[in-house]
Coordinates of C-alpha atoms in Angstrom, one line a residue:
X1 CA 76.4 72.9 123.0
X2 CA 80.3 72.1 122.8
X3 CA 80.8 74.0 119.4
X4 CA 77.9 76.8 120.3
X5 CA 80.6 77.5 123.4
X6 CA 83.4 77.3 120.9
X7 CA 82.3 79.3 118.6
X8 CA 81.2 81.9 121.3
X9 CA 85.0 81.7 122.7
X10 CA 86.3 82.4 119.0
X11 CA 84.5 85.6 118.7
X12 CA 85.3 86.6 122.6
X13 CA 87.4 89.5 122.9
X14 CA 89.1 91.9 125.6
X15 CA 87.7 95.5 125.8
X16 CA 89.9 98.4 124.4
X17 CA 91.0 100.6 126.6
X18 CA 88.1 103.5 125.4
X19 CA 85.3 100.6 126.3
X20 CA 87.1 100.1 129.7
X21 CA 86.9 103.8 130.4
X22 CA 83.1 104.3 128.8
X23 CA 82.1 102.0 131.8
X24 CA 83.6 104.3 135.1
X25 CA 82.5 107.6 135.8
X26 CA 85.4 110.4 134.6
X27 CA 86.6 112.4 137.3
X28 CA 86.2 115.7 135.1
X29 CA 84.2 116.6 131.7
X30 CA 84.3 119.6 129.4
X31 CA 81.1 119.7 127.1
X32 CA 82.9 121.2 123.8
X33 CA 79.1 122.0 122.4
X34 CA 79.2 125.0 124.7
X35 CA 80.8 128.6 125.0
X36 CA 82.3 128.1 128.4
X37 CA 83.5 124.8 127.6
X38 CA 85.7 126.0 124.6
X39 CA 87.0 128.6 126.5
X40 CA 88.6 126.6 129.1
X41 CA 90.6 124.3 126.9
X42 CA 91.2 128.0 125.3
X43 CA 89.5 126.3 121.7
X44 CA 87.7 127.9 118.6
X45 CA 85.7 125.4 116.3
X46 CA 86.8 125.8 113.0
X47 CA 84.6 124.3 109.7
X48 CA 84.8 123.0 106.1
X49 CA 83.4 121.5 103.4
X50 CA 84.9 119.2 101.5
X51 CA 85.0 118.5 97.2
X52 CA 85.6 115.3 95.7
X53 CA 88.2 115.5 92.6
X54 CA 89.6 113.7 90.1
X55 CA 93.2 112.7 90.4
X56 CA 95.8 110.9 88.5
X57 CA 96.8 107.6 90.1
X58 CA 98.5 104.2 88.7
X59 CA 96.6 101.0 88.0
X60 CA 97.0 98.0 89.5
X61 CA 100.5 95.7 89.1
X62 CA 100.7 92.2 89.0
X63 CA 101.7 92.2 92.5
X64 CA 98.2 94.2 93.5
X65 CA 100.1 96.9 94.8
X66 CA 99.8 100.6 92.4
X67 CA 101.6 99.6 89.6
X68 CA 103.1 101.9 86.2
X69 CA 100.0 101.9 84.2
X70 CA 98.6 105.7 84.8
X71 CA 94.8 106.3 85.5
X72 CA 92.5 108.2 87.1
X73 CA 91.0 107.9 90.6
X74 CA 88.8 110.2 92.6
X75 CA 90.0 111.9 96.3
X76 CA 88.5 114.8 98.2
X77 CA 90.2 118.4 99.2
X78 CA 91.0 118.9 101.7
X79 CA 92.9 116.8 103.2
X80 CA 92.3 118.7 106.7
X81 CA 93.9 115.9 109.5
X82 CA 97.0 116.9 109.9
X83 CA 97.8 119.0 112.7
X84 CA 99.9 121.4 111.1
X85 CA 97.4 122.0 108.0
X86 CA 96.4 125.6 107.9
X87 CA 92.5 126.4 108.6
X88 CA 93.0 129.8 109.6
X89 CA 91.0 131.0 106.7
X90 CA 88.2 128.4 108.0
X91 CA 84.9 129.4 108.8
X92 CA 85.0 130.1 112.8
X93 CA 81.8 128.5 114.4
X94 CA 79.7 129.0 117.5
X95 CA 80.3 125.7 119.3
X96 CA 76.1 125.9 120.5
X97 CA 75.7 125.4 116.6
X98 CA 77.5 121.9 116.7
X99 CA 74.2 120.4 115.3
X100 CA 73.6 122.6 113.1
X101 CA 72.9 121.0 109.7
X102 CA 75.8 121.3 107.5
X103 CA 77.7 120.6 103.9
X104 CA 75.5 120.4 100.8
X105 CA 73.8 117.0 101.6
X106 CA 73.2 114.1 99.6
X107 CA 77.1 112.3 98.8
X108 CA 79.0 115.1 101.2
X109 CA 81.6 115.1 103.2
X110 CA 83.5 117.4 105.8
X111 CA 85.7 119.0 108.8
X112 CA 85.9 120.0 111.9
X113 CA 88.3 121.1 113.8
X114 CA 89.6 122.5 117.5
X115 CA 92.8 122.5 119.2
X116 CA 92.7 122.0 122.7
X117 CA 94.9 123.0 125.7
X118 CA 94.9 120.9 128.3
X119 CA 93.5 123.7 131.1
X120 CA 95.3 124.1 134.9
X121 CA 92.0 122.8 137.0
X122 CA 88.6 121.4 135.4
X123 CA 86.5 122.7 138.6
X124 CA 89.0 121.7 141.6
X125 CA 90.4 118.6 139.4
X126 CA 93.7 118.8 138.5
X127 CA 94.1 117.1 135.5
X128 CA 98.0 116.5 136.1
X129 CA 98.6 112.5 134.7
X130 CA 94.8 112.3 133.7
X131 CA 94.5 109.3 130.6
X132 CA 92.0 112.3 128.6
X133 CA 88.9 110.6 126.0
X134 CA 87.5 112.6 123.2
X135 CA 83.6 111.7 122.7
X136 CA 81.7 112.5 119.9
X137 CA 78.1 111.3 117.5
X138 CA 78.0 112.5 113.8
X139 CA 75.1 112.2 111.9
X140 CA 75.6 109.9 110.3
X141 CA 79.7 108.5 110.5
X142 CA 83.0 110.5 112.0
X143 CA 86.5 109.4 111.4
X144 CA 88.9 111.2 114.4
X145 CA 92.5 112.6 113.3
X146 CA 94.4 113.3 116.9
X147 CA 97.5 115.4 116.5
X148 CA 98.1 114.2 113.0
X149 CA 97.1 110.4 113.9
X150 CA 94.3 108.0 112.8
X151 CA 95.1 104.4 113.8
X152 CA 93.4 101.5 111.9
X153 CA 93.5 97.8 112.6
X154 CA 91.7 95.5 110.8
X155 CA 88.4 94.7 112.0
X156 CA 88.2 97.8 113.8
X157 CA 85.2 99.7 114.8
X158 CA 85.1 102.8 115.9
X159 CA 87.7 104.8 118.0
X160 CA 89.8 106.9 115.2
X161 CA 87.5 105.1 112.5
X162 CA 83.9 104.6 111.4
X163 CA 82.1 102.9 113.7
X164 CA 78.6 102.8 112.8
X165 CA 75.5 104.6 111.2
X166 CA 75.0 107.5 113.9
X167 CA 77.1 105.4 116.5
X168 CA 79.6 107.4 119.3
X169 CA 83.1 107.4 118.5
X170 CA 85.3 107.0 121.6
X171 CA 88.7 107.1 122.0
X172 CA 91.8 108.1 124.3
X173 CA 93.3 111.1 122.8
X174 CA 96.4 111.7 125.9
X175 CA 98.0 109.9 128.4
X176 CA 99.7 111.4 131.4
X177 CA 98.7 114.6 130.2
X178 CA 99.9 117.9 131.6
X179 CA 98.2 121.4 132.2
X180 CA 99.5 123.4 128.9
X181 CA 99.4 120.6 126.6
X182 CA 97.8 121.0 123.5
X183 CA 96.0 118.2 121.6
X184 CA 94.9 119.2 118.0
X185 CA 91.8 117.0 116.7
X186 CA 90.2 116.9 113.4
X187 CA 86.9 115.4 113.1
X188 CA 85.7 114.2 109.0
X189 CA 82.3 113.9 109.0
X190 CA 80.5 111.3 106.2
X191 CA 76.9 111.8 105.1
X192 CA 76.0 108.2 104.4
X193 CA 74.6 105.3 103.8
X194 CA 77.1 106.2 100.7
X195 CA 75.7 103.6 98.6
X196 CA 72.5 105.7 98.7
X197 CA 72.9 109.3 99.9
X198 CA 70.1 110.4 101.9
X199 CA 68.2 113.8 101.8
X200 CA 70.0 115.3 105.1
X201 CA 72.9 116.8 106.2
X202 CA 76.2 116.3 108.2
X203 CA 75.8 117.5 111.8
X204 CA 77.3 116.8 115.4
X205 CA 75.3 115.7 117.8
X206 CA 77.7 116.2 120.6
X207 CA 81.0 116.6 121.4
X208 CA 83.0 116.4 124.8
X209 CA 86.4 115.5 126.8
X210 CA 86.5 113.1 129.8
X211 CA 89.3 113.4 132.7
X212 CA 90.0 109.9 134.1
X213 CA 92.2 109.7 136.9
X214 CA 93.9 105.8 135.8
X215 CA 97.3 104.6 134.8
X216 CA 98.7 106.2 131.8
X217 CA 102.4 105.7 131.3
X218 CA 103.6 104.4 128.5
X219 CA 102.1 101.3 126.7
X220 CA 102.8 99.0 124.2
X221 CA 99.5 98.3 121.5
X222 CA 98.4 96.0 119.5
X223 CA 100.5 96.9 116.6
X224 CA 98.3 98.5 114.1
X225 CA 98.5 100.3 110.8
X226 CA 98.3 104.4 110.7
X227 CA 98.9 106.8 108.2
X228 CA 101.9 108.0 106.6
X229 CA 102.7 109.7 104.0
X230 CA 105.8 109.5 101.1
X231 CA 106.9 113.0 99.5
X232 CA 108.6 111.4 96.2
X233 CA 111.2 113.7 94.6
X234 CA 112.9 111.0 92.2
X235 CA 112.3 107.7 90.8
X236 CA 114.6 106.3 93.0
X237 CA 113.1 106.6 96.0
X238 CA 110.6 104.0 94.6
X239 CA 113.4 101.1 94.9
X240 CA 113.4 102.0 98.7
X241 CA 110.0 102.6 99.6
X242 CA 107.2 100.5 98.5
X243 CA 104.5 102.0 96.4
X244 CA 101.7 101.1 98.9
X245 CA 103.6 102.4 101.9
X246 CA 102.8 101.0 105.2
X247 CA 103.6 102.4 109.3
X248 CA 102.5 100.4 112.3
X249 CA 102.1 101.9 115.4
X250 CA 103.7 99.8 118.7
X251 CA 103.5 102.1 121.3
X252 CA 102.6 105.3 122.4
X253 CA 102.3 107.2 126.2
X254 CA 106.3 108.2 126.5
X255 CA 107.3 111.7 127.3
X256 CA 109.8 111.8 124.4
X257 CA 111.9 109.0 122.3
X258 CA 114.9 108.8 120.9
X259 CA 118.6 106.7 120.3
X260 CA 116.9 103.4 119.1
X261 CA 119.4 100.5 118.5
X262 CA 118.2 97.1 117.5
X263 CA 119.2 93.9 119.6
X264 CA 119.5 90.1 117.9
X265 CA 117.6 88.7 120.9
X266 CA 114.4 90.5 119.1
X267 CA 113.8 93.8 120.7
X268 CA 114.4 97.4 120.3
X269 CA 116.1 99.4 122.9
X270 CA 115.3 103.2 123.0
X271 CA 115.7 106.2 125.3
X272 CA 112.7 108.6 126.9
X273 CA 115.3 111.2 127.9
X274 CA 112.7 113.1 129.9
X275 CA 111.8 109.9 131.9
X276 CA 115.3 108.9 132.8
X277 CA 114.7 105.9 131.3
X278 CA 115.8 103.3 128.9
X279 CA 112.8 100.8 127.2
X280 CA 113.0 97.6 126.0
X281 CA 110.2 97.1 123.1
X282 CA 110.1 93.0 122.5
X283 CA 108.6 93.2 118.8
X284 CA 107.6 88.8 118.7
X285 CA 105.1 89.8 121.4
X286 CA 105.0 93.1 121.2
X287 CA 105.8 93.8 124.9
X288 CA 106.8 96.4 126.4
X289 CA 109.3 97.0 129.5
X290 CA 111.8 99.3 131.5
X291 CA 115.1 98.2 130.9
X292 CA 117.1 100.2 132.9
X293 CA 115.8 103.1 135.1
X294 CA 117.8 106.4 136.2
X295 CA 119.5 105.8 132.5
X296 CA 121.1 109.2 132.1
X297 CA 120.9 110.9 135.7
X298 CA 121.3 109.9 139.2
X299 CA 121.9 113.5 140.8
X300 CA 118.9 115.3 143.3
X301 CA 118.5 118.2 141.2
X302 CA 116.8 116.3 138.7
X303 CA 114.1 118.5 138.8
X304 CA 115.8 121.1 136.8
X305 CA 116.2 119.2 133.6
X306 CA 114.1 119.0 130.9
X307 CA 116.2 115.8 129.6
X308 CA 118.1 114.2 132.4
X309 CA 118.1 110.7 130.9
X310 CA 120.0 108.5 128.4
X311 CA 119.6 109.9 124.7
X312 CA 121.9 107.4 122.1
X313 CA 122.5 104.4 122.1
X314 CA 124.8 101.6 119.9
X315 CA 126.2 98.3 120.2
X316 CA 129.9 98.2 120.5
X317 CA 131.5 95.5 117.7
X318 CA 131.2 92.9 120.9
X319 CA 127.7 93.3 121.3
X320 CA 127.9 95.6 124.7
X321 CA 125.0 98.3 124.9
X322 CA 126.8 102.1 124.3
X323 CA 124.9 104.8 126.5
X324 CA 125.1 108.7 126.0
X325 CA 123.9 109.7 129.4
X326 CA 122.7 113.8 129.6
X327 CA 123.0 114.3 133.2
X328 CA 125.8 112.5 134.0
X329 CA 128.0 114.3 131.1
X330 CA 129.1 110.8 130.0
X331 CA 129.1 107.9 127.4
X332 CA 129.3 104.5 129.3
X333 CA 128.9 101.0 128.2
X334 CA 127.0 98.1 129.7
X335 CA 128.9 95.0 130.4
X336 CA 127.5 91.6 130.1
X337 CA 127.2 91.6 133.6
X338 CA 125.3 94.5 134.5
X339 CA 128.1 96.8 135.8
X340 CA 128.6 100.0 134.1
X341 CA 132.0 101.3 132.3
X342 CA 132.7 104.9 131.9
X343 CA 134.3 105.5 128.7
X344 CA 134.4 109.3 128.7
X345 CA 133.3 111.8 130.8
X346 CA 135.7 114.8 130.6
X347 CA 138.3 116.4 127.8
X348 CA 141.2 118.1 128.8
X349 CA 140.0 118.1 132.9
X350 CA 136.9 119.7 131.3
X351 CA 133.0 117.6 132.2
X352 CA 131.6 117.1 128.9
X353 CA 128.4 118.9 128.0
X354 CA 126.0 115.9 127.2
X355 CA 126.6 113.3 124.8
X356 CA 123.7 113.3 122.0
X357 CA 124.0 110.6 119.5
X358 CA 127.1 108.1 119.1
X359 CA 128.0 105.3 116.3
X360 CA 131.2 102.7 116.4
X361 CA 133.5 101.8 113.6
X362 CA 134.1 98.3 113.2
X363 CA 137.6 98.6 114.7
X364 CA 135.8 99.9 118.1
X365 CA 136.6 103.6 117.9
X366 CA 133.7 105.4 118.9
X367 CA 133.0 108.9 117.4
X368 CA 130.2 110.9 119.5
X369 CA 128.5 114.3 119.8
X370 CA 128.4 116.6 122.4
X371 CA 125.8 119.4 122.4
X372 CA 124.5 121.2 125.7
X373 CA 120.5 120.0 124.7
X374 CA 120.6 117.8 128.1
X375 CA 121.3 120.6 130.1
X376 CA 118.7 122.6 131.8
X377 CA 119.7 126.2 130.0
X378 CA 121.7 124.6 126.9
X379 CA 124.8 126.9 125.7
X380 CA 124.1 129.5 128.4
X381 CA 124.2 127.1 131.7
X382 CA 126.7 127.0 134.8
X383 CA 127.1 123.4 134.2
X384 CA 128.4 123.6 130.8
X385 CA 132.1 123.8 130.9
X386 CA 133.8 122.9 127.5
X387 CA 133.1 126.1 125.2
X388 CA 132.5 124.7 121.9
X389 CA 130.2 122.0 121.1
X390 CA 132.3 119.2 119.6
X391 CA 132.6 115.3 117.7
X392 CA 135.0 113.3 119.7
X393 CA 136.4 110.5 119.0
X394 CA 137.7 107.4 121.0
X395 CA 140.3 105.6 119.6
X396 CA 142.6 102.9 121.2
X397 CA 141.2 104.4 124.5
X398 CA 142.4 108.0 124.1
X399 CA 139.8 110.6 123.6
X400 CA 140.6 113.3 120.4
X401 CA 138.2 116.4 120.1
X402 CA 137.8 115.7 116.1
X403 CA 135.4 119.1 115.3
X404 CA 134.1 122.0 116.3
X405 CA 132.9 122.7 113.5
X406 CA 128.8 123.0 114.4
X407 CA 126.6 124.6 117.0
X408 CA 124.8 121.9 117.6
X409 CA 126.5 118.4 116.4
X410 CA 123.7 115.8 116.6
X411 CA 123.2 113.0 114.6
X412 CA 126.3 110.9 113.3
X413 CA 126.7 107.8 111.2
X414 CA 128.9 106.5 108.7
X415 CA 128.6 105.8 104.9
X416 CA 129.0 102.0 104.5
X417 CA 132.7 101.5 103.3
X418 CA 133.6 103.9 106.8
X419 CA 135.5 106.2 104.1
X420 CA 132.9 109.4 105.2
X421 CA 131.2 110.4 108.4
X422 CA 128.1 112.4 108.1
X423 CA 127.2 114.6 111.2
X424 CA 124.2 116.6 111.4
X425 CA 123.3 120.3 113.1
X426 CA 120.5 121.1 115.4
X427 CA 120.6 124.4 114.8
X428 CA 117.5 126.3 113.6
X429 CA 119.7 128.9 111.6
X430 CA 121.9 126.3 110.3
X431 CA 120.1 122.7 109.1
X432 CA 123.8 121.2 107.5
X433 CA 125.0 117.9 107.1
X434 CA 128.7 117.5 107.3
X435 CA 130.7 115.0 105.8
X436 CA 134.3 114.3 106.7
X437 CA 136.8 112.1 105.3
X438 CA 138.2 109.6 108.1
X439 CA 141.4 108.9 109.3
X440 CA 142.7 105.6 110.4
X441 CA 143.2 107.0 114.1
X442 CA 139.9 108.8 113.9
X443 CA 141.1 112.1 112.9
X444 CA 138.8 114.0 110.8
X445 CA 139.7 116.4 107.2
X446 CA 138.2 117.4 104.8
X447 CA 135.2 118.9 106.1
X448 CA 132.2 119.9 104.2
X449 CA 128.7 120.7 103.8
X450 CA 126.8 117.8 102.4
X451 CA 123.2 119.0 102.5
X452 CA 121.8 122.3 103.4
X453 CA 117.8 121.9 104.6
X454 CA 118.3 125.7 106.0
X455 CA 115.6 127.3 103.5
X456 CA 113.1 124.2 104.2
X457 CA 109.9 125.0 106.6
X458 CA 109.2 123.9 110.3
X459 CA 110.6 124.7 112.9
X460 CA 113.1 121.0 113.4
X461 CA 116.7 121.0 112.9
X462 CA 118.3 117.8 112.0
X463 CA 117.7 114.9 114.6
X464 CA 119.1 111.5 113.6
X465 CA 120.8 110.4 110.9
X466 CA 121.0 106.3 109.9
X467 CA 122.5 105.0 106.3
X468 CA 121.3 102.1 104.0
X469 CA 123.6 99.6 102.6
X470 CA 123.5 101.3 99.4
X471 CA 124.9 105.0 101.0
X472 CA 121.6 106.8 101.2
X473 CA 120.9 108.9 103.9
X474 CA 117.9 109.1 106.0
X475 CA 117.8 111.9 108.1
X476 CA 115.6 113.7 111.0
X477 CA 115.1 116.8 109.4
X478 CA 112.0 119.7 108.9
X479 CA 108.8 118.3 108.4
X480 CA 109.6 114.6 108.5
X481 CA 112.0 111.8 107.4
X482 CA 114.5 113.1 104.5
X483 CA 116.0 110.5 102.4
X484 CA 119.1 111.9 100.7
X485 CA 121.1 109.8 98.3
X486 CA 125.0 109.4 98.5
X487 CA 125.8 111.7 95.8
X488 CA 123.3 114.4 98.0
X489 CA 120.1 114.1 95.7
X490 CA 117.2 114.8 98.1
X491 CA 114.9 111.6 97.1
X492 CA 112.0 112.2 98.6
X493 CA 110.4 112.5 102.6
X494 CA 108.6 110.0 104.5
X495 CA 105.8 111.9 106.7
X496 CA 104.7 110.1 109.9
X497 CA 102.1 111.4 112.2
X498 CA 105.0 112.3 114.4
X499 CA 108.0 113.5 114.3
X500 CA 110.5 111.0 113.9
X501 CA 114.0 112.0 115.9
X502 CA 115.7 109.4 115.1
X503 CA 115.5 105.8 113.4
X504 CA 117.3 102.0 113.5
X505 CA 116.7 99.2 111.3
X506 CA 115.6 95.9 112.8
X507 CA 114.2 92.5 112.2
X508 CA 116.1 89.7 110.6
X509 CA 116.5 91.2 107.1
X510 CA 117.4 94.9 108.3
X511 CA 115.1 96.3 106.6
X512 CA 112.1 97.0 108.9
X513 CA 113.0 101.1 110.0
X514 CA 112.2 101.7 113.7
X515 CA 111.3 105.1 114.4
X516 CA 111.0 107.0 117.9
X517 CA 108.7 109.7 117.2
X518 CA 107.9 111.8 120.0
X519 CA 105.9 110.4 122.7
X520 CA 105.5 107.4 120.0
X521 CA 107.6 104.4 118.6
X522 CA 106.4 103.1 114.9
X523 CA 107.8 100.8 112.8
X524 CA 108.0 100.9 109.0
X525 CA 108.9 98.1 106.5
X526 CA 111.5 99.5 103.9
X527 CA 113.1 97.7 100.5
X528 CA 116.5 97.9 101.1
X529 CA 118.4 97.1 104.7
X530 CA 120.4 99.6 106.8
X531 CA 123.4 99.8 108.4
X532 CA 123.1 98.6 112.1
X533 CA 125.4 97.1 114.2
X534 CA 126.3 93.6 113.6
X535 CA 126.1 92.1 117.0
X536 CA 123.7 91.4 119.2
X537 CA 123.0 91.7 123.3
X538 CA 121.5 89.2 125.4
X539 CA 118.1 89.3 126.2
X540 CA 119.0 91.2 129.5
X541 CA 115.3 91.7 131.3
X542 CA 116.4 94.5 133.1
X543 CA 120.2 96.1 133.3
X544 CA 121.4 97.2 136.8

């Protein structure tokens, strides 16, 4: 009886969130198998099938990963979960036809897909802060793509992935959602079992969203593999990124995330600039916690700001946590003993526009931007009152205006021997990187464009920019991650299911990249370790 009730304690496990929320009745539900239904989350089913193809791949290495030894592999086209693949050319289909039997049977695969908008009232609910589940039954297996995402962990069943032979996949799809908000989903449908295709067809059975009215704000999960994917432009990128790339997802619910800085103490510190916030992400137990509310913002218009709240932040050479703060017009740092120092706040008599992103020199001079983004009508509001968006520097205490050079001046960090200083433009018509040559009191020369990424699609200027010990660049630019080498080769483009704003390396070694992506934080194990600041802050559990 003793090892029966072992055993049964071995295999016990909590329920996911989805199997929590299967059990309590939702507070709303839109049946997405019906006209009405798709016209309230403003919706259009679009269809596919799919083709398997043969593909070039590599063989095997010693090491098991893909090795040098070419060969051929087999994949399908195409590949339809992304949120910003094109179906437009898609066959548009009634939703009351859902079940009706589709793709060519036998070994057959294929897509569908809706975008969703979150509507203003579901009956008289207001869905304002809902947690919002997608529900759906293929015949016979569904894998679920949600705004460019599909989460696997090992021994996973269901949710995002296969979960049985005609089962229901279930799984939370937006947290803390908001009228307006649109949620694209991509449902790949499997005609199986595949080790003996049946004579039928891929339909679904059903299809629907659930309102519940719980707790949604941000959360830290069970870190867990999803997909990603590596645009390589030169062989070199293959010494930085491993050839059987892998991103883990840590936590997800946050209105926005940015200025991640690593601590010794074992935990990643990041902003949610729309939350006013600053969150402490302890990566041994994958916890997550506030660590300092009202982080940007203290003032009772609040309400007007899209991004009130801290964006950067960056360990001084002592250790002491650096804060751009948006509202406040400020950088500050955080003693060791909770109590805040302002170390700039105006130029010239002049309120600074709001600090962006931020990095130290090892002698302590601090070099920031200053772009209007934290202010509720940018370049044209009352609040702003320098004219020109600028890089300052702080050197021996004394604020210098260094450039003025860029619209926009976002992203800043240095090349490793502190000879350069690469700053980056969030400006739509202009994606540049600068690089400058550095002075010894912080003054700036030699200006000039180091990468242009104006002619490259989406609609993202350039975000964040961190450096490897070796000089490359990786940057937060159109469509994803660019990794740029020091001599301003483009290598190749790390793709995460979101967008990644900006990046720090953590974990003993370095070289573990931490990205804030979004309403997401990932993490992604590199080959070669970054630049970060060398000290460390204590493990403060909450800063005052």
């Amino acid at each position: 009886m003793a090892a029966l009730l072992l055993l049964a304690a071995t295999f016990a496990r909590a329920a996911s969130p989805e199997e929590m929320l299967a059990k309590r009745k939702a507070e709303a539900a839109i049946d997405l198998g019906t006209k009405q239904g798709v016209q309230l989350v403003k919706g259009e089913w679009r269809y596919s099938d799919t083709k398997i193809i043969e593909i070039d791949f590599k063989g095997a290495g010693t090491d098991g990963q893909p090795g040098t030894v070419p060969n051929k592999a087999y994949d399908f086209t195409p590949h339809a979960g992304r949120a910003d693949f094109d179906d437009s050319k898609w066959e548009v289909i009634d939703p009351t036809t859902l079940d009706k039997r589709r793709s060519a049977g036998k070994l057959a695969f294929n897509w569908y897909r809706i975008q969703i908008t979150v509507p203003e009232r579901v009956g008289t609910f207001d869905p304002t802060g809902s947690t919002l589940v997608f529900s759906t039954s293929l015949d016979d297996y569904a894998e679920i793509w949600v705004d460019s995402e599909i989460p696997r962990a090992a021994g996973q069943s269901g949710g995002s992935v296969i979960k049985g032979w005609n089962a229901e996949n279930r799984l939370i799809i937006g947290r803390g959602i908001k009228p307006g908000q649109r949620i694209q989903l991509a449902i790949f449908g499997v005609n199986g079992p595949l080790s003996n295709p049946p004579t039928n067809y891929i339909y679904m059975k059903y299809a629907s969203l659930e309102f519940h009215k719980v707790p949604a704000g941000p959360v830290a999960v069970a870190p867990h593999e999803v997909n990603v994917e590596v645009i390589r432009l030169d062989p070199a990128i293959d010494k930085i990124v491993p050839p059987n790339p892998k991103l883990f997802k840590l936590a997800e619910g946050f209105q926005f995330t940015e200025g991640p800085v690593w601590s010794r103490a074992g935990s990643l510190l990041f902003s949610d600039p729309n939350a006013n916030t600053i969150y402490k992400y302890n990566a041994p137990h994958a916890k997550l916690s506030v660590f300092k509310s009202h982080s940007g913002y203290f003032g009772k218009d609040i309400a007007e700001y899209f991004q009130p709240g801290s964006n950067g932040l960056t360990l001084d050479p002592q250790g002491r946590l650096t804060i751009n703060e948006h509202g406040n017009h400020r950088v500050t740092r955080l003693e060791n003993d909770g109590r805040l120092t302002v170390l700039a706040d105006k130029y010239e008599g002049k309120r600074l526009n709001s600090p962006n992103d931020l990095v130290y020199r090892s002698d302590g001079t601090l070099f920031f931007t200053d772009p209007p983004f934290g202010l509720p009508k940018f370049y044209g509001d009352p609040r702003k009152e320098l004219p020109y968006s600028g890089v300052f520097a702080l050197y021996k205490n004394q604020l210098r205006l260094v450039s003025t050079d860029l619209k926009g001046p976002n992203g800043i960090a240095f090349s490793p021997d502190e000879k350069y200083l690469y700053v980056g433009n969030w400006d739509t018509e202009k994606k540049i990187i600068m690089r400058y040559e550095v002075s010894a009191d912080g003054t700036l020369s030699n200006g000039a464009v180091f990468f242009d990424m104006t002619q490259a699609a989406g609609e993202d200027a350039i975000d964040g920019i961190k450096v490897d010990q070796q000089g490359n660049l990786y940057v937060s630019g159109p469509g994803g991650l660019w990794i740029i080498s020091s001599e301003a080769k483009h290598l190749g483009t790390i793709i995460p299911p979101k967008h990644p704003h900006n990046i720090a390396w953590g974990a003993d070694d370095g070289k573990t990249l931490y990205m804030t992506a979004q309403g997401s934080l990932y993490r992604m194990p590199l080959n070669i370790p970054g630049m970060r600041p060398d000290a460390g802050i204590g493990d403060l559990s909450q800063a005052k």
